[in-house]
GROMACS .gro file of C-alpha atoms in nm:
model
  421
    1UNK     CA    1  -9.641   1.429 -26.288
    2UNK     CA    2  -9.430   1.590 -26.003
    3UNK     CA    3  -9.359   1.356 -25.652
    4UNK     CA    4  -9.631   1.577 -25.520
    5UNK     CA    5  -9.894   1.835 -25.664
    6UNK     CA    6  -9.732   2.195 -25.512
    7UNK     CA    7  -9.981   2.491 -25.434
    8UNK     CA    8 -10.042   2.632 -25.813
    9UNK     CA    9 -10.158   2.302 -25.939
   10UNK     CA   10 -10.415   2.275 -25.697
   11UNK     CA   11 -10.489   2.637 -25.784
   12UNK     CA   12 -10.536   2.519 -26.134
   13UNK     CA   13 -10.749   2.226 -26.039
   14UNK     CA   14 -10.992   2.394 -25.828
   15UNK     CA   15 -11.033   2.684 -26.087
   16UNK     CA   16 -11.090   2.372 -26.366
   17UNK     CA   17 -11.345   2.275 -26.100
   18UNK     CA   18 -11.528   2.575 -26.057
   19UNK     CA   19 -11.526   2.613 -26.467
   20UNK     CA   20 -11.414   2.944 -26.403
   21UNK     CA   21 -11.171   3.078 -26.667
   22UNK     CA   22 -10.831   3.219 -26.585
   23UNK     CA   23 -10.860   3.567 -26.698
   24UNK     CA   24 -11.125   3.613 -26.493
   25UNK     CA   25 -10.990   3.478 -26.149
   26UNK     CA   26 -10.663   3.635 -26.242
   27UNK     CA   27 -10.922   4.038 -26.280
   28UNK     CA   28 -11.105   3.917 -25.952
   29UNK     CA   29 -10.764   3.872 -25.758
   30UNK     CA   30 -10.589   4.190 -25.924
   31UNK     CA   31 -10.315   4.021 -26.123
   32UNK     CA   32 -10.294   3.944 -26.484
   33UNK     CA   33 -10.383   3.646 -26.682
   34UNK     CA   34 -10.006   3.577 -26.797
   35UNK     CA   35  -9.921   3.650 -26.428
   36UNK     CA   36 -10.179   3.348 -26.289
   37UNK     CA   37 -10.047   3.123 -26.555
   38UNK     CA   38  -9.691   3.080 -26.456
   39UNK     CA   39  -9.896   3.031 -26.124
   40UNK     CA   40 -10.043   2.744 -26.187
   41UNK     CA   41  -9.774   2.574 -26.389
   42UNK     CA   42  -9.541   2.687 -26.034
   43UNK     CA   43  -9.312   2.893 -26.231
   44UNK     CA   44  -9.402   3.178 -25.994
   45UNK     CA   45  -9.387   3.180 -25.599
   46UNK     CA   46  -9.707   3.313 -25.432
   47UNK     CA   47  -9.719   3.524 -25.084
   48UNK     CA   48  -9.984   3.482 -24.822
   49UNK     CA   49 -10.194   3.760 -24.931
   50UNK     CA   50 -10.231   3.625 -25.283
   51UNK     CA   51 -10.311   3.310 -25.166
   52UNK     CA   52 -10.576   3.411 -24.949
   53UNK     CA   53 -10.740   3.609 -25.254
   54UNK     CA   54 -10.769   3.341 -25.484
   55UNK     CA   55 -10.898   3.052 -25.218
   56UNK     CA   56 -11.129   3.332 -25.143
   57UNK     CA   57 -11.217   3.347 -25.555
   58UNK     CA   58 -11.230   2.964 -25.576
   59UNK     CA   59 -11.396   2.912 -25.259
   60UNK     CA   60 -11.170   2.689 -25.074
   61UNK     CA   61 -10.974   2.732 -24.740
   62UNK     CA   62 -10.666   2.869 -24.798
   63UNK     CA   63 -10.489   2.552 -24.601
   64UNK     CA   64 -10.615   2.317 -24.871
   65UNK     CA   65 -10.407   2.492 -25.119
   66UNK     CA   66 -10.068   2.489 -24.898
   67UNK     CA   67  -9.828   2.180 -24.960
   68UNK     CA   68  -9.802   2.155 -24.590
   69UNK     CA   69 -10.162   2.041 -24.539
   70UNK     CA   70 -10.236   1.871 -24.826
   71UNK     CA   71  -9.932   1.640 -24.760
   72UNK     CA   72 -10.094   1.595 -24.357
   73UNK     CA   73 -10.396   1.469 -24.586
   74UNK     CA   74 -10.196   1.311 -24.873
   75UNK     CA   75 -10.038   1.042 -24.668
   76UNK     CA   76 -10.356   0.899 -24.442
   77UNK     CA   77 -10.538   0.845 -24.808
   78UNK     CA   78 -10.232   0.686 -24.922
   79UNK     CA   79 -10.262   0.461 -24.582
   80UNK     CA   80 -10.617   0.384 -24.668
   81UNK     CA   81 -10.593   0.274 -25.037
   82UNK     CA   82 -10.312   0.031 -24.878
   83UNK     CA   83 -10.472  -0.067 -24.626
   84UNK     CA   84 -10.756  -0.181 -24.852
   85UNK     CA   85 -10.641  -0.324 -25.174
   86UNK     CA   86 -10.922  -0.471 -25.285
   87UNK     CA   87 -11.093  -0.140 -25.355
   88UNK     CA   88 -10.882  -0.099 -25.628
   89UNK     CA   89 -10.812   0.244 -25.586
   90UNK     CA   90 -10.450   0.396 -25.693
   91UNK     CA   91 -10.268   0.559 -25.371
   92UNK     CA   92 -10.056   0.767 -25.629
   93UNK     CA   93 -10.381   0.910 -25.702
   94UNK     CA   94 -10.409   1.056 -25.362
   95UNK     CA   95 -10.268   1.396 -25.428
   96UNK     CA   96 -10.528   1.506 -25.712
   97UNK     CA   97 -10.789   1.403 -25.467
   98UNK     CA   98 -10.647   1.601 -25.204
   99UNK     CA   99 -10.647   1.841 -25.476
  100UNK     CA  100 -11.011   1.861 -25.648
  101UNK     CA  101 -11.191   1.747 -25.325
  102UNK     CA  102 -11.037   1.872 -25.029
  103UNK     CA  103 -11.317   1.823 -24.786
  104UNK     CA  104 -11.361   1.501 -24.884
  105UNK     CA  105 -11.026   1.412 -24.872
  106UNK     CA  106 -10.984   1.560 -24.497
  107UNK     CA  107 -11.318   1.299 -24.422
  108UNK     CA  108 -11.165   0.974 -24.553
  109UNK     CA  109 -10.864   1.049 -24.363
  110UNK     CA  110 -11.046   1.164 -24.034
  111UNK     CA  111 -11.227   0.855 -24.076
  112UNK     CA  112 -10.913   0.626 -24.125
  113UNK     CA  113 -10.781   0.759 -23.845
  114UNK     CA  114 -11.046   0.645 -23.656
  115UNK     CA  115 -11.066   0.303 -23.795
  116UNK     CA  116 -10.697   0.235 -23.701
  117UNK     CA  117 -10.738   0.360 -23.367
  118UNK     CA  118 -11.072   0.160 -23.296
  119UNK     CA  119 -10.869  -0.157 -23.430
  120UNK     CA  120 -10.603  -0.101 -23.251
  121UNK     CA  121 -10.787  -0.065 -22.921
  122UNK     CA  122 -10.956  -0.404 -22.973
  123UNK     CA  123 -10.601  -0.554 -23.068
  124UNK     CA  124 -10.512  -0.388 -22.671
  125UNK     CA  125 -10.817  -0.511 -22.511
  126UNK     CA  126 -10.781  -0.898 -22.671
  127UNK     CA  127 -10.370  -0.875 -22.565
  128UNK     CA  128 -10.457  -0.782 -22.228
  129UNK     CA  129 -10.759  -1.021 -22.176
  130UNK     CA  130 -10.510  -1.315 -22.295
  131UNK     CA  131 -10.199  -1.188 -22.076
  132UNK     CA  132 -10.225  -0.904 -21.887
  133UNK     CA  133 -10.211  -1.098 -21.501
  134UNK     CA  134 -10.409  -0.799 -21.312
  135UNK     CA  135 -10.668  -0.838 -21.508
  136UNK     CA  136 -10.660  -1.229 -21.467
  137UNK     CA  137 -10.622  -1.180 -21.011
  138UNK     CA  138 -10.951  -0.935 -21.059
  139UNK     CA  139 -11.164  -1.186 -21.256
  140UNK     CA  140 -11.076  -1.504 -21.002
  141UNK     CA  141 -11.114  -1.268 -20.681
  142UNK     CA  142 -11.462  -1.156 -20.866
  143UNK     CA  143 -11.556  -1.544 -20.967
  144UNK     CA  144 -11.421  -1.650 -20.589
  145UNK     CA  145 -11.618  -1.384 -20.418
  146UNK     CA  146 -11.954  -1.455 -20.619
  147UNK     CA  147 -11.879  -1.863 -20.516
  148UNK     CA  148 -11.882  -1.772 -20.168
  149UNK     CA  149 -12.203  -1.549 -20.182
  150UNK     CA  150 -12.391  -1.805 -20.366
  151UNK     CA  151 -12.243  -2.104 -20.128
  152UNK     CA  152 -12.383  -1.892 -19.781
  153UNK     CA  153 -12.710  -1.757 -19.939
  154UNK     CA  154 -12.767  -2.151 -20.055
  155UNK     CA  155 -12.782  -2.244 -19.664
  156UNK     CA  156 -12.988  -2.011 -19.550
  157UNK     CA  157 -13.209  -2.077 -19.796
  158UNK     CA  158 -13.185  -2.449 -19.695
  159UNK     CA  159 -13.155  -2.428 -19.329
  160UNK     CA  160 -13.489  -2.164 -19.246
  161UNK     CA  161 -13.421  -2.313 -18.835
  162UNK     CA  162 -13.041  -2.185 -18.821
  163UNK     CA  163 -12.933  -2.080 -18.476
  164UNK     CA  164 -12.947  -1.673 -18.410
  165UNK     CA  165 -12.590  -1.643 -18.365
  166UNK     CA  166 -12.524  -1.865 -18.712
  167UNK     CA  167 -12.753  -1.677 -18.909
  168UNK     CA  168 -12.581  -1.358 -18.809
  169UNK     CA  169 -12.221  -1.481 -18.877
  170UNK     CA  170 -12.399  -1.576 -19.228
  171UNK     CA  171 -12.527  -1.239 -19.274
  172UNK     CA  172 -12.202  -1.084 -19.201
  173UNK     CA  173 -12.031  -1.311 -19.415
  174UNK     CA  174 -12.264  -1.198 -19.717
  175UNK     CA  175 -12.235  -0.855 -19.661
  176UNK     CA  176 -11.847  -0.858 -19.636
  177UNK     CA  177 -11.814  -1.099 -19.910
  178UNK     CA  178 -12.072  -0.885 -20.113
  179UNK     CA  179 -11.848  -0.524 -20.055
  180UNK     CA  180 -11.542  -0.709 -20.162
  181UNK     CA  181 -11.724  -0.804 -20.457
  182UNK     CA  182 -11.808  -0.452 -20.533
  183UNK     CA  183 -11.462  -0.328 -20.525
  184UNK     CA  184 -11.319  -0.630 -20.725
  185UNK     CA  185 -11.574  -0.546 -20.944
  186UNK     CA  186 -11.442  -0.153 -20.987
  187UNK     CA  187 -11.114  -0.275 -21.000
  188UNK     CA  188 -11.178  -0.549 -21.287
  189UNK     CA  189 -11.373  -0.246 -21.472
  190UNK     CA  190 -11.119   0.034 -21.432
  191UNK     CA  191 -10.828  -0.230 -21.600
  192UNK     CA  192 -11.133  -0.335 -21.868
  193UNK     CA  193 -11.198   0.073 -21.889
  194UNK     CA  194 -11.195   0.120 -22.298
  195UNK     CA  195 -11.390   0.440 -22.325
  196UNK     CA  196 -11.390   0.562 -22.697
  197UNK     CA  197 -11.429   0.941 -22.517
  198UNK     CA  198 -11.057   0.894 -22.381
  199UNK     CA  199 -10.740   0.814 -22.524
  200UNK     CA  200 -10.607   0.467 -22.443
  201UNK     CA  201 -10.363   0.443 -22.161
  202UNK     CA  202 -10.046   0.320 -22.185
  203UNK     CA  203  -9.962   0.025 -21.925
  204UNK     CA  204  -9.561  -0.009 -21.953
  205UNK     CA  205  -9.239   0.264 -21.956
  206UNK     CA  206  -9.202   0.119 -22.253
  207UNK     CA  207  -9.526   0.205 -22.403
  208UNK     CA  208  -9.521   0.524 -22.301
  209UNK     CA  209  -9.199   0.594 -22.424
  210UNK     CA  210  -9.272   0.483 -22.759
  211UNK     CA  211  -9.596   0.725 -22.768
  212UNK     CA  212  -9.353   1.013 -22.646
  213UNK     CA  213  -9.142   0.902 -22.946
  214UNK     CA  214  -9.447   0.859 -23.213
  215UNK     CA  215  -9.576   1.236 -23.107
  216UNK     CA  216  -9.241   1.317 -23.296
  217UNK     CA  217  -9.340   1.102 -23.606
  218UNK     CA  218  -9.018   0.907 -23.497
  219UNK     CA  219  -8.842   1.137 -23.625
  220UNK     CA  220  -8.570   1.398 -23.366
  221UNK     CA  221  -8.515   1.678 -23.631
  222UNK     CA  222  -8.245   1.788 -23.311
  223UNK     CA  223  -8.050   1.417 -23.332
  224UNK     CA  224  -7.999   1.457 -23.659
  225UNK     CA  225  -7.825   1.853 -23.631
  226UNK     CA  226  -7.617   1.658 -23.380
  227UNK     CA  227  -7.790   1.847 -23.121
  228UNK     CA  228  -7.923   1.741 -22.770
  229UNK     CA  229  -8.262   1.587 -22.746
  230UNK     CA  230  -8.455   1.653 -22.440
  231UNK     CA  231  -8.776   1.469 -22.319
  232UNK     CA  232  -8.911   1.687 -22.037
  233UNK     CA  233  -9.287   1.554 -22.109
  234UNK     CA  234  -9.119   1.220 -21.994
  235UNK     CA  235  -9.379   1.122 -21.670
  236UNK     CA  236  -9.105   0.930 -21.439
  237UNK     CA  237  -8.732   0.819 -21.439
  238UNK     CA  238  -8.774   0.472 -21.596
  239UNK     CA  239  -8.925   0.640 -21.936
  240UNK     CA  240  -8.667   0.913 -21.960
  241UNK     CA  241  -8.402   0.654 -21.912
  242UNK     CA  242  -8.554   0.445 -22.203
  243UNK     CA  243  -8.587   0.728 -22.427
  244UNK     CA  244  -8.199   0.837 -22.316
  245UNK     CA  245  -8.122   0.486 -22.425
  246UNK     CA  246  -8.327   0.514 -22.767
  247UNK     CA  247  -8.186   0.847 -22.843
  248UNK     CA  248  -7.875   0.755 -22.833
  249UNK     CA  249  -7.914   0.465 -23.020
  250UNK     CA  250  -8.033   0.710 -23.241
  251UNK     CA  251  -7.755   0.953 -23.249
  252UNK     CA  252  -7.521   0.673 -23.358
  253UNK     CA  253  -7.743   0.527 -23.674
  254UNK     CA  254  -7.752   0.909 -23.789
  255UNK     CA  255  -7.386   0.957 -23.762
  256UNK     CA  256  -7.350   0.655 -23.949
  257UNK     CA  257  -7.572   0.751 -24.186
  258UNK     CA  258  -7.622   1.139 -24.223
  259UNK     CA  259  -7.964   1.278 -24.325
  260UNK     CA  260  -7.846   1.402 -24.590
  261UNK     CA  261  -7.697   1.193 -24.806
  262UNK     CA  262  -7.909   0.867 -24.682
  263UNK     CA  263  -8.252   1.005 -24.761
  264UNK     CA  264  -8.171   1.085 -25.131
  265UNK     CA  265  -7.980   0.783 -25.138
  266UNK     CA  266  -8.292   0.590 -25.001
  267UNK     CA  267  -8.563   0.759 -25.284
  268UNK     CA  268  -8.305   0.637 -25.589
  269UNK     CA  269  -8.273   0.304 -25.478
  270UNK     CA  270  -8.625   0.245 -25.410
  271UNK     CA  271  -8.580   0.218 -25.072
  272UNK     CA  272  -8.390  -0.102 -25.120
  273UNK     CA  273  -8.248  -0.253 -24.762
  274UNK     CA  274  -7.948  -0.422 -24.912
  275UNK     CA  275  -7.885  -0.197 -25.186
  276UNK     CA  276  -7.873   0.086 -24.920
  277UNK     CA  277  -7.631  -0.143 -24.672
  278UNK     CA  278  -7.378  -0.217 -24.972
  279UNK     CA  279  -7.365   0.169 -25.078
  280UNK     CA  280  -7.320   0.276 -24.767
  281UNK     CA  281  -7.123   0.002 -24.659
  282UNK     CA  282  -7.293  -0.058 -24.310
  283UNK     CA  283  -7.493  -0.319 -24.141
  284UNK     CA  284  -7.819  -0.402 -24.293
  285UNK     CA  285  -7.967  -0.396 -23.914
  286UNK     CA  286  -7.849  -0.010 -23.954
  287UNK     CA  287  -7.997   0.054 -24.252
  288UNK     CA  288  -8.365  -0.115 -24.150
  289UNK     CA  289  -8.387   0.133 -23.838
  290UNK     CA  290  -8.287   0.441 -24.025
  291UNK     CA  291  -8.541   0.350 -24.302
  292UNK     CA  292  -8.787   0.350 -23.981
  293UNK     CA  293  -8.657   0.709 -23.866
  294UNK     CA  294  -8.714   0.875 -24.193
  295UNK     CA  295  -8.940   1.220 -24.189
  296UNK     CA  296  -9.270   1.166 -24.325
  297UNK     CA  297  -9.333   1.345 -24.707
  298UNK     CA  298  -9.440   1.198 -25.013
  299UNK     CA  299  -9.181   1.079 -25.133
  300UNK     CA  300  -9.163   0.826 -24.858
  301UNK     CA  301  -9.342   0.538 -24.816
  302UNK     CA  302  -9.513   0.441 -24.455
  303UNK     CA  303  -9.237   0.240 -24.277
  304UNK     CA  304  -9.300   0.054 -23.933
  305UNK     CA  305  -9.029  -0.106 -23.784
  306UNK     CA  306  -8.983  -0.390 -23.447
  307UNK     CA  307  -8.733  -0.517 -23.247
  308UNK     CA  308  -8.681  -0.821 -23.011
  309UNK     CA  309  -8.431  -0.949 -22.799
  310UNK     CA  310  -8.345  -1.368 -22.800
  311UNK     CA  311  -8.678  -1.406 -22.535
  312UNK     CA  312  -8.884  -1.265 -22.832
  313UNK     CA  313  -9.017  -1.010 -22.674
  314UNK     CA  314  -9.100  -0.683 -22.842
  315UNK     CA  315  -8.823  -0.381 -22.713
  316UNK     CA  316  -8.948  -0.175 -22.960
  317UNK     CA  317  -9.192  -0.071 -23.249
  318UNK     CA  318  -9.276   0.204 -23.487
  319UNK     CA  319  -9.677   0.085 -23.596
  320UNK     CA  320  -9.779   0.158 -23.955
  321UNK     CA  321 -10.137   0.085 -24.075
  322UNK     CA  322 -10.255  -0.248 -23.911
  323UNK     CA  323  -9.926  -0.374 -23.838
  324UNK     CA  324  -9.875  -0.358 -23.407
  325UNK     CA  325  -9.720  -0.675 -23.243
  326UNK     CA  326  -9.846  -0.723 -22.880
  327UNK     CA  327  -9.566  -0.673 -22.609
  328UNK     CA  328  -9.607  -0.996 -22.444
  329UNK     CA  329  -9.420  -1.160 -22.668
  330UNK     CA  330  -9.657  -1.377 -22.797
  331UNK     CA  331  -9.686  -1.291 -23.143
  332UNK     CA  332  -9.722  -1.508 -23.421
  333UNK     CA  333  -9.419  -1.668 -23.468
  334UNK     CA  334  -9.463  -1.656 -23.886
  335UNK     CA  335  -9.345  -1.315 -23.855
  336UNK     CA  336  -9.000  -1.314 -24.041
  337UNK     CA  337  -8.878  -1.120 -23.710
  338UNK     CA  338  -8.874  -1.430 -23.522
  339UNK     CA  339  -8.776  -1.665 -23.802
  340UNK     CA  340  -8.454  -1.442 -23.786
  341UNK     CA  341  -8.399  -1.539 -23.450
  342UNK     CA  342  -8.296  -1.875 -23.546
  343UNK     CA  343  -8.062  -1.789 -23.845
  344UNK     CA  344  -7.866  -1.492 -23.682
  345UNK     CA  345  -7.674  -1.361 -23.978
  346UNK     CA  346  -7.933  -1.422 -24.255
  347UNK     CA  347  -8.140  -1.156 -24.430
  348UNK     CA  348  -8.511  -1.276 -24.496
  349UNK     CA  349  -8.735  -1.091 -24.733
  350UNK     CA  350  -9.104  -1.242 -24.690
  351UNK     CA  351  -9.441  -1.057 -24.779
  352UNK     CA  352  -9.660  -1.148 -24.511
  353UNK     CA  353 -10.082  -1.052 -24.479
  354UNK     CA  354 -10.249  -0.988 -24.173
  355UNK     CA  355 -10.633  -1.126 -24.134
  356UNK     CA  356 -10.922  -0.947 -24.152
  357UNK     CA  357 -11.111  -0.686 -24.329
  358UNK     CA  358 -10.812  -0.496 -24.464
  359UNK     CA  359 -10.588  -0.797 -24.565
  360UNK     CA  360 -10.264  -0.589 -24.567
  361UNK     CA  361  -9.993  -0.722 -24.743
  362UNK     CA  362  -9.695  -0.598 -24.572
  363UNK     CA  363  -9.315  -0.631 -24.711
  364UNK     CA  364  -9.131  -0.733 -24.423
  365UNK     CA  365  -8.694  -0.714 -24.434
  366UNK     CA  366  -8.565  -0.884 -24.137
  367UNK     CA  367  -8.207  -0.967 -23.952
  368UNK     CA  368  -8.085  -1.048 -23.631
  369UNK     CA  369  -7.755  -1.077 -23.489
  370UNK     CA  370  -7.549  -0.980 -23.196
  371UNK     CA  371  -7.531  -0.643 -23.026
  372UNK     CA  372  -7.318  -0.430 -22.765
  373UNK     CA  373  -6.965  -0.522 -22.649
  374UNK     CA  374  -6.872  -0.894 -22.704
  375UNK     CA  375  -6.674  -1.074 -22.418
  376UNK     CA  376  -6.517  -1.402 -22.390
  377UNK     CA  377  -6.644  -1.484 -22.048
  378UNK     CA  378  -7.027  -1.361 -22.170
  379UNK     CA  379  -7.298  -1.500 -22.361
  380UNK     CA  380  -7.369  -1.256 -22.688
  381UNK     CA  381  -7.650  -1.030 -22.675
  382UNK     CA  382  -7.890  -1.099 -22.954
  383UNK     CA  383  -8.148  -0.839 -23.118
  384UNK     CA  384  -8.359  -0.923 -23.393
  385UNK     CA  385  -8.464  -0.585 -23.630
  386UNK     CA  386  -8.752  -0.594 -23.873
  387UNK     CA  387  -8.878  -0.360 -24.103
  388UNK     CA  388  -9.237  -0.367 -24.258
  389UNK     CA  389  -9.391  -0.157 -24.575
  390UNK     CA  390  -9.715  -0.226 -24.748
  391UNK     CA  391  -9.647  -0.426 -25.019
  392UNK     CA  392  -9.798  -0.454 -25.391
  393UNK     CA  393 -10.168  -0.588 -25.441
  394UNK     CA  394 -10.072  -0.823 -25.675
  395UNK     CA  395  -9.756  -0.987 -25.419
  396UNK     CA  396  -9.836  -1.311 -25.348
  397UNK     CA  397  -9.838  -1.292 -24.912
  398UNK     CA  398  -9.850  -1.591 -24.644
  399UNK     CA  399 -10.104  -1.504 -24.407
  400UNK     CA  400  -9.963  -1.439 -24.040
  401UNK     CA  401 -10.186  -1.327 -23.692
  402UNK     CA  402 -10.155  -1.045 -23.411
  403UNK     CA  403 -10.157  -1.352 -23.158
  404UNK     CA  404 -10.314  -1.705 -23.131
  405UNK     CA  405 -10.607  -1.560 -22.903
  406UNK     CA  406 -10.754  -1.354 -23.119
  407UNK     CA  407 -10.644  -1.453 -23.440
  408UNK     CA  408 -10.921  -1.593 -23.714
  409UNK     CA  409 -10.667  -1.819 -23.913
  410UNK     CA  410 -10.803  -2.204 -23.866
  411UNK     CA  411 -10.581  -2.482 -23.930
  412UNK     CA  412 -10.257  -2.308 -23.853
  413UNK     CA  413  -9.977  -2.558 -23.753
  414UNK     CA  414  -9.803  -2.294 -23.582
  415UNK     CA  415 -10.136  -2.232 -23.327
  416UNK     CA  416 -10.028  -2.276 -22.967
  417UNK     CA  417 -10.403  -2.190 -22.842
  418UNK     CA  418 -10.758  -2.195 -22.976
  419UNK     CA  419 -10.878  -1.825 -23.055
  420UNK     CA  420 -11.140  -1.661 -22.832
  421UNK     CA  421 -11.295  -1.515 -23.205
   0.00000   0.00000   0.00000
C-alpha cells in the first residue's frame, strides 16, 4: 500500500461501497470506463470539475475525496488508536477509514479533539489549584473573611444586651466583612473560571507564545525559505520577544539542518535520533528539536518535544496526545528529561506511560548539556531537550505522572506529596 491513500483510491473505495460498477459511474460522469480506471489506480490527474461530478455520483463531499482533508482527518485517528492501545485497533489502518467512512471518520476525530482538550483543561485546573499563588491569596482572604463573619455574628448571637453603639460597630463590621467576601469570592471564581463555552486562557508570555507557535503546527514554512518570520498577532512586548528568541533559535537548527535533505533523511532512518545526529554529523540536542519542527503529513509520526533549564523548569513544549508537563516545574521527576539533568552529556532512551484511561506509552529521547557562549569567569548554562513519540503497544513502559497532586500512582518512592485524586 502507498504512505497514504491519494484521491482515486478513495474514488475506488467509495464506488466499491456504493456497489456501483465502473462503467456506469464512468457514463454518469461523461468519461469512459478505461478513462476512470487509470483514475482510480492514480495513473491519471483529476481537475476540480471532475471531481465534483463523481462525489456528486458517489454521494460524498467532494473534500472527503481530496488528500488535503483526508490527511486533516488521517492524523487525529492515528492520535486516537495511540492514544488507546488497548482497543487494538491498527493506526495504519486509519487512511481506508478515512476512506470508506468519511463521516465517521470526521466524528472520531471531532470527538478526540475534544477529549484531549477536556483532559488537558483538568491537567490546567489541578496545576493551578496545587501552584498557582493567586489562586492560593483568594482562597485564604475568602476562608479569613468567612472566620471573621462567623466570629461577630457568634456574639451577637451570644450577647442579645450589647450596648447600641457596639452592636452597630458589629453590624458594620459584618456588612464590610460580608462585601469583601463577595468580591474575594468573584475574584477566586474568575481565576477558577473553566467554562467549556470558551477557550482556556493562557496565564504566562510563555504560554501564550507557545499557542501563537502551535497555531502554526510548529512549523514556520518562512524560517525554513530563510525568510523573515513575523508575529504581529503577538498581544505585548514580552511574547514577541520570546517568539524573536524561539525563531531564531529556529533559524539556526534549519540552517544546520535544511528541510530538505533532513526530512527524507528522517523517513529512511525511521526517525532514529542518533542515527540522524551521526549522518548529519550534529548535536543530538539539534536533531531532537528539528524532529519536533517537522510539518505534519503521514509520513510523520506525532512528535512533542520539552525543554528545561538546570531549575527544571519547563522553557518550552510542543504537546502531543496526553503528553503536557505543567510549567511550575514540578513534574514528575521519572521523566527521562530530568534524569538528563544529572548526566549532562548522556543520551537516555526510556519508554515511559502516563496514568489513566489512555495509558500512553510514549518513546521519550533525551539529552542535556550546556548552551550559549561559554566563559571562564561564568557558570555554564545548562538546557535539558527531550523528545517524546508514542511508542509500540507491546513496549514494555515505566509508569511516570503529570505531577504528585494529581497523579493516581500509589507507592511511588519518588512522591514528594499525597495526591488530591
Amino acid at each position: 500500500m502507498a504512505e497514504r491513500l491519494l484521491t482515486g483510491t478513495r474514488i475506488r473505495n467509495r464506488r466499491l461501497d456504493r456497489k456501483l460498477r465502473q462503467v456506469d459511474v464512468a457514463a454518469r460522469v461523461g468519461i469512459s470506463g478505461s478513462y476512470l480506471n487509470l483514475i482510480e489506480h492514480n495513473r491519471r490527474r483529476i481537475g476540480s470539475t471532475l471531481l465534483a461530478r463523481l462525489a456528486e455520483v458517489l454521494e460524498v463531499d467532494v473534500a472527503a475525496l481530496e488528500d488535503e482533508a483526508a490527511a486533516a482527518i488521517t492524523t487525529p485517528l492515528r492520535e486516537a488508536a495511540a492514544a488507546f492501545p488497548q482497543s487494538g485497533i491498527d493506526g495504519a489502518q486509519a487512511e481506508d477509514v478515512v476512506a470508506r467512512f468519511p463521516d465517521w471518520a470526521a466524528l472520531i476525530a471531532a470527538q478526540h479533539a475534544r477529549i484531549a482538550q477536556l483532559t488537558e483543561r483538568v491537567e490546567a485546573l489541578g496545576n493551578r489549584l496545587t501552584h498557582d499563588t493567586q489562586i492560593a491569596a483568594s482562597l485564604h482572604e475568602v476562608i479569613s473573611t468567612a472566620t471573621a463573619i462567623r466570629s461577630t455574628a457568634s456574639i451577637l448571637v451570644e450577647s442579645p444586651d450589647l450596648d447600641g453603639d457596639w452592636l452597630r460597630r458589629f453590624h458594620g463590621n459584618i456588612d464590610g466583612d460580608s462585601a469583601r467576601l463577595a468580591e474575594s469570592s468573584q475574584a477566586l471564581l474568575g481565576l477558577l473560571d473553566m467554562d467549556s463555552g470558551a477557550p482556556q486562557a493562557e496565564t504566562t508570555a510563555m504560554e501564550q507564545a507557545e499557542a501563537l507557535l502551535a497555531a502554526r503546527g510548529f512549523h514556520l514554512p518562512g524560517v525554513e525559505r530563510g525568510e523573515a518570520e513575523d508575529w504581529p498577532e503577538a498581544p505585548d512586548g514580552v511574547v514577541a520577544q520570546i517568539l524573536s528568541q524561539w525563531t531564531e533559535g529556529y533559524r539556526r537548527d534549519a540552517a544546520r539542518l535544511p528541510l530538505a535533505a533532513f526530512a527524507p533523511a528522517a523517513r529512511a532512518l525511521a526517525f532514529d535520533p542518533a542515527r540522524l545526529a551521526a549522518r548529519f554529523d550534529v548535536p543530538l540536542a539539534t536533531v531532537l528539536r528539528r524532529l519536533a519542527q517537522l510539518p505534519a503529513s503521514d509520513g510523520t509520526p506525532p512528535m512533542g518535544l520539552a525543554r528545561c533549564d538546570a531549575a527544571g523548569v519547563v522553557t518550552f513544549q510542543k504537546p502531543v496526545l496526553d503528553f503536557r508537563l505543567p510549567r511550575s516545574g514540578a513534574a514528575c521527576p521519572l521523566w527521562p528529561l530530568y534524569q538528563a539533568l544529572t548526566q549532562p552529556g548522556r543520551a537516555i532512551r526510556a519508554v515511559a506511560r502516563l496514568p489513566g484511561a489512555a495509558r500512553t506509552p510514549f518513546e521519550c529521547f533525551a539529552i542535556a548539556g550546556p548552551v550559549g557562549a561559554v566563559g571562564f569567569d561564568a557558570a555554564p548554562r545548562v538546557e535539558a531537550v527531550m523528545l517524546v513519540r508514542p511508542a509500540r503497544s507491546d513496549a514494555q513502559p515505566q509508569t511516570v505522572g503529570p505531577g504528585c497532586r494529581v497523579c493516581p500512582v500509589e507507592d511511588c518512592a519518588s512522591r514528594r506529596q499525597p495526591s488530591v485524586l
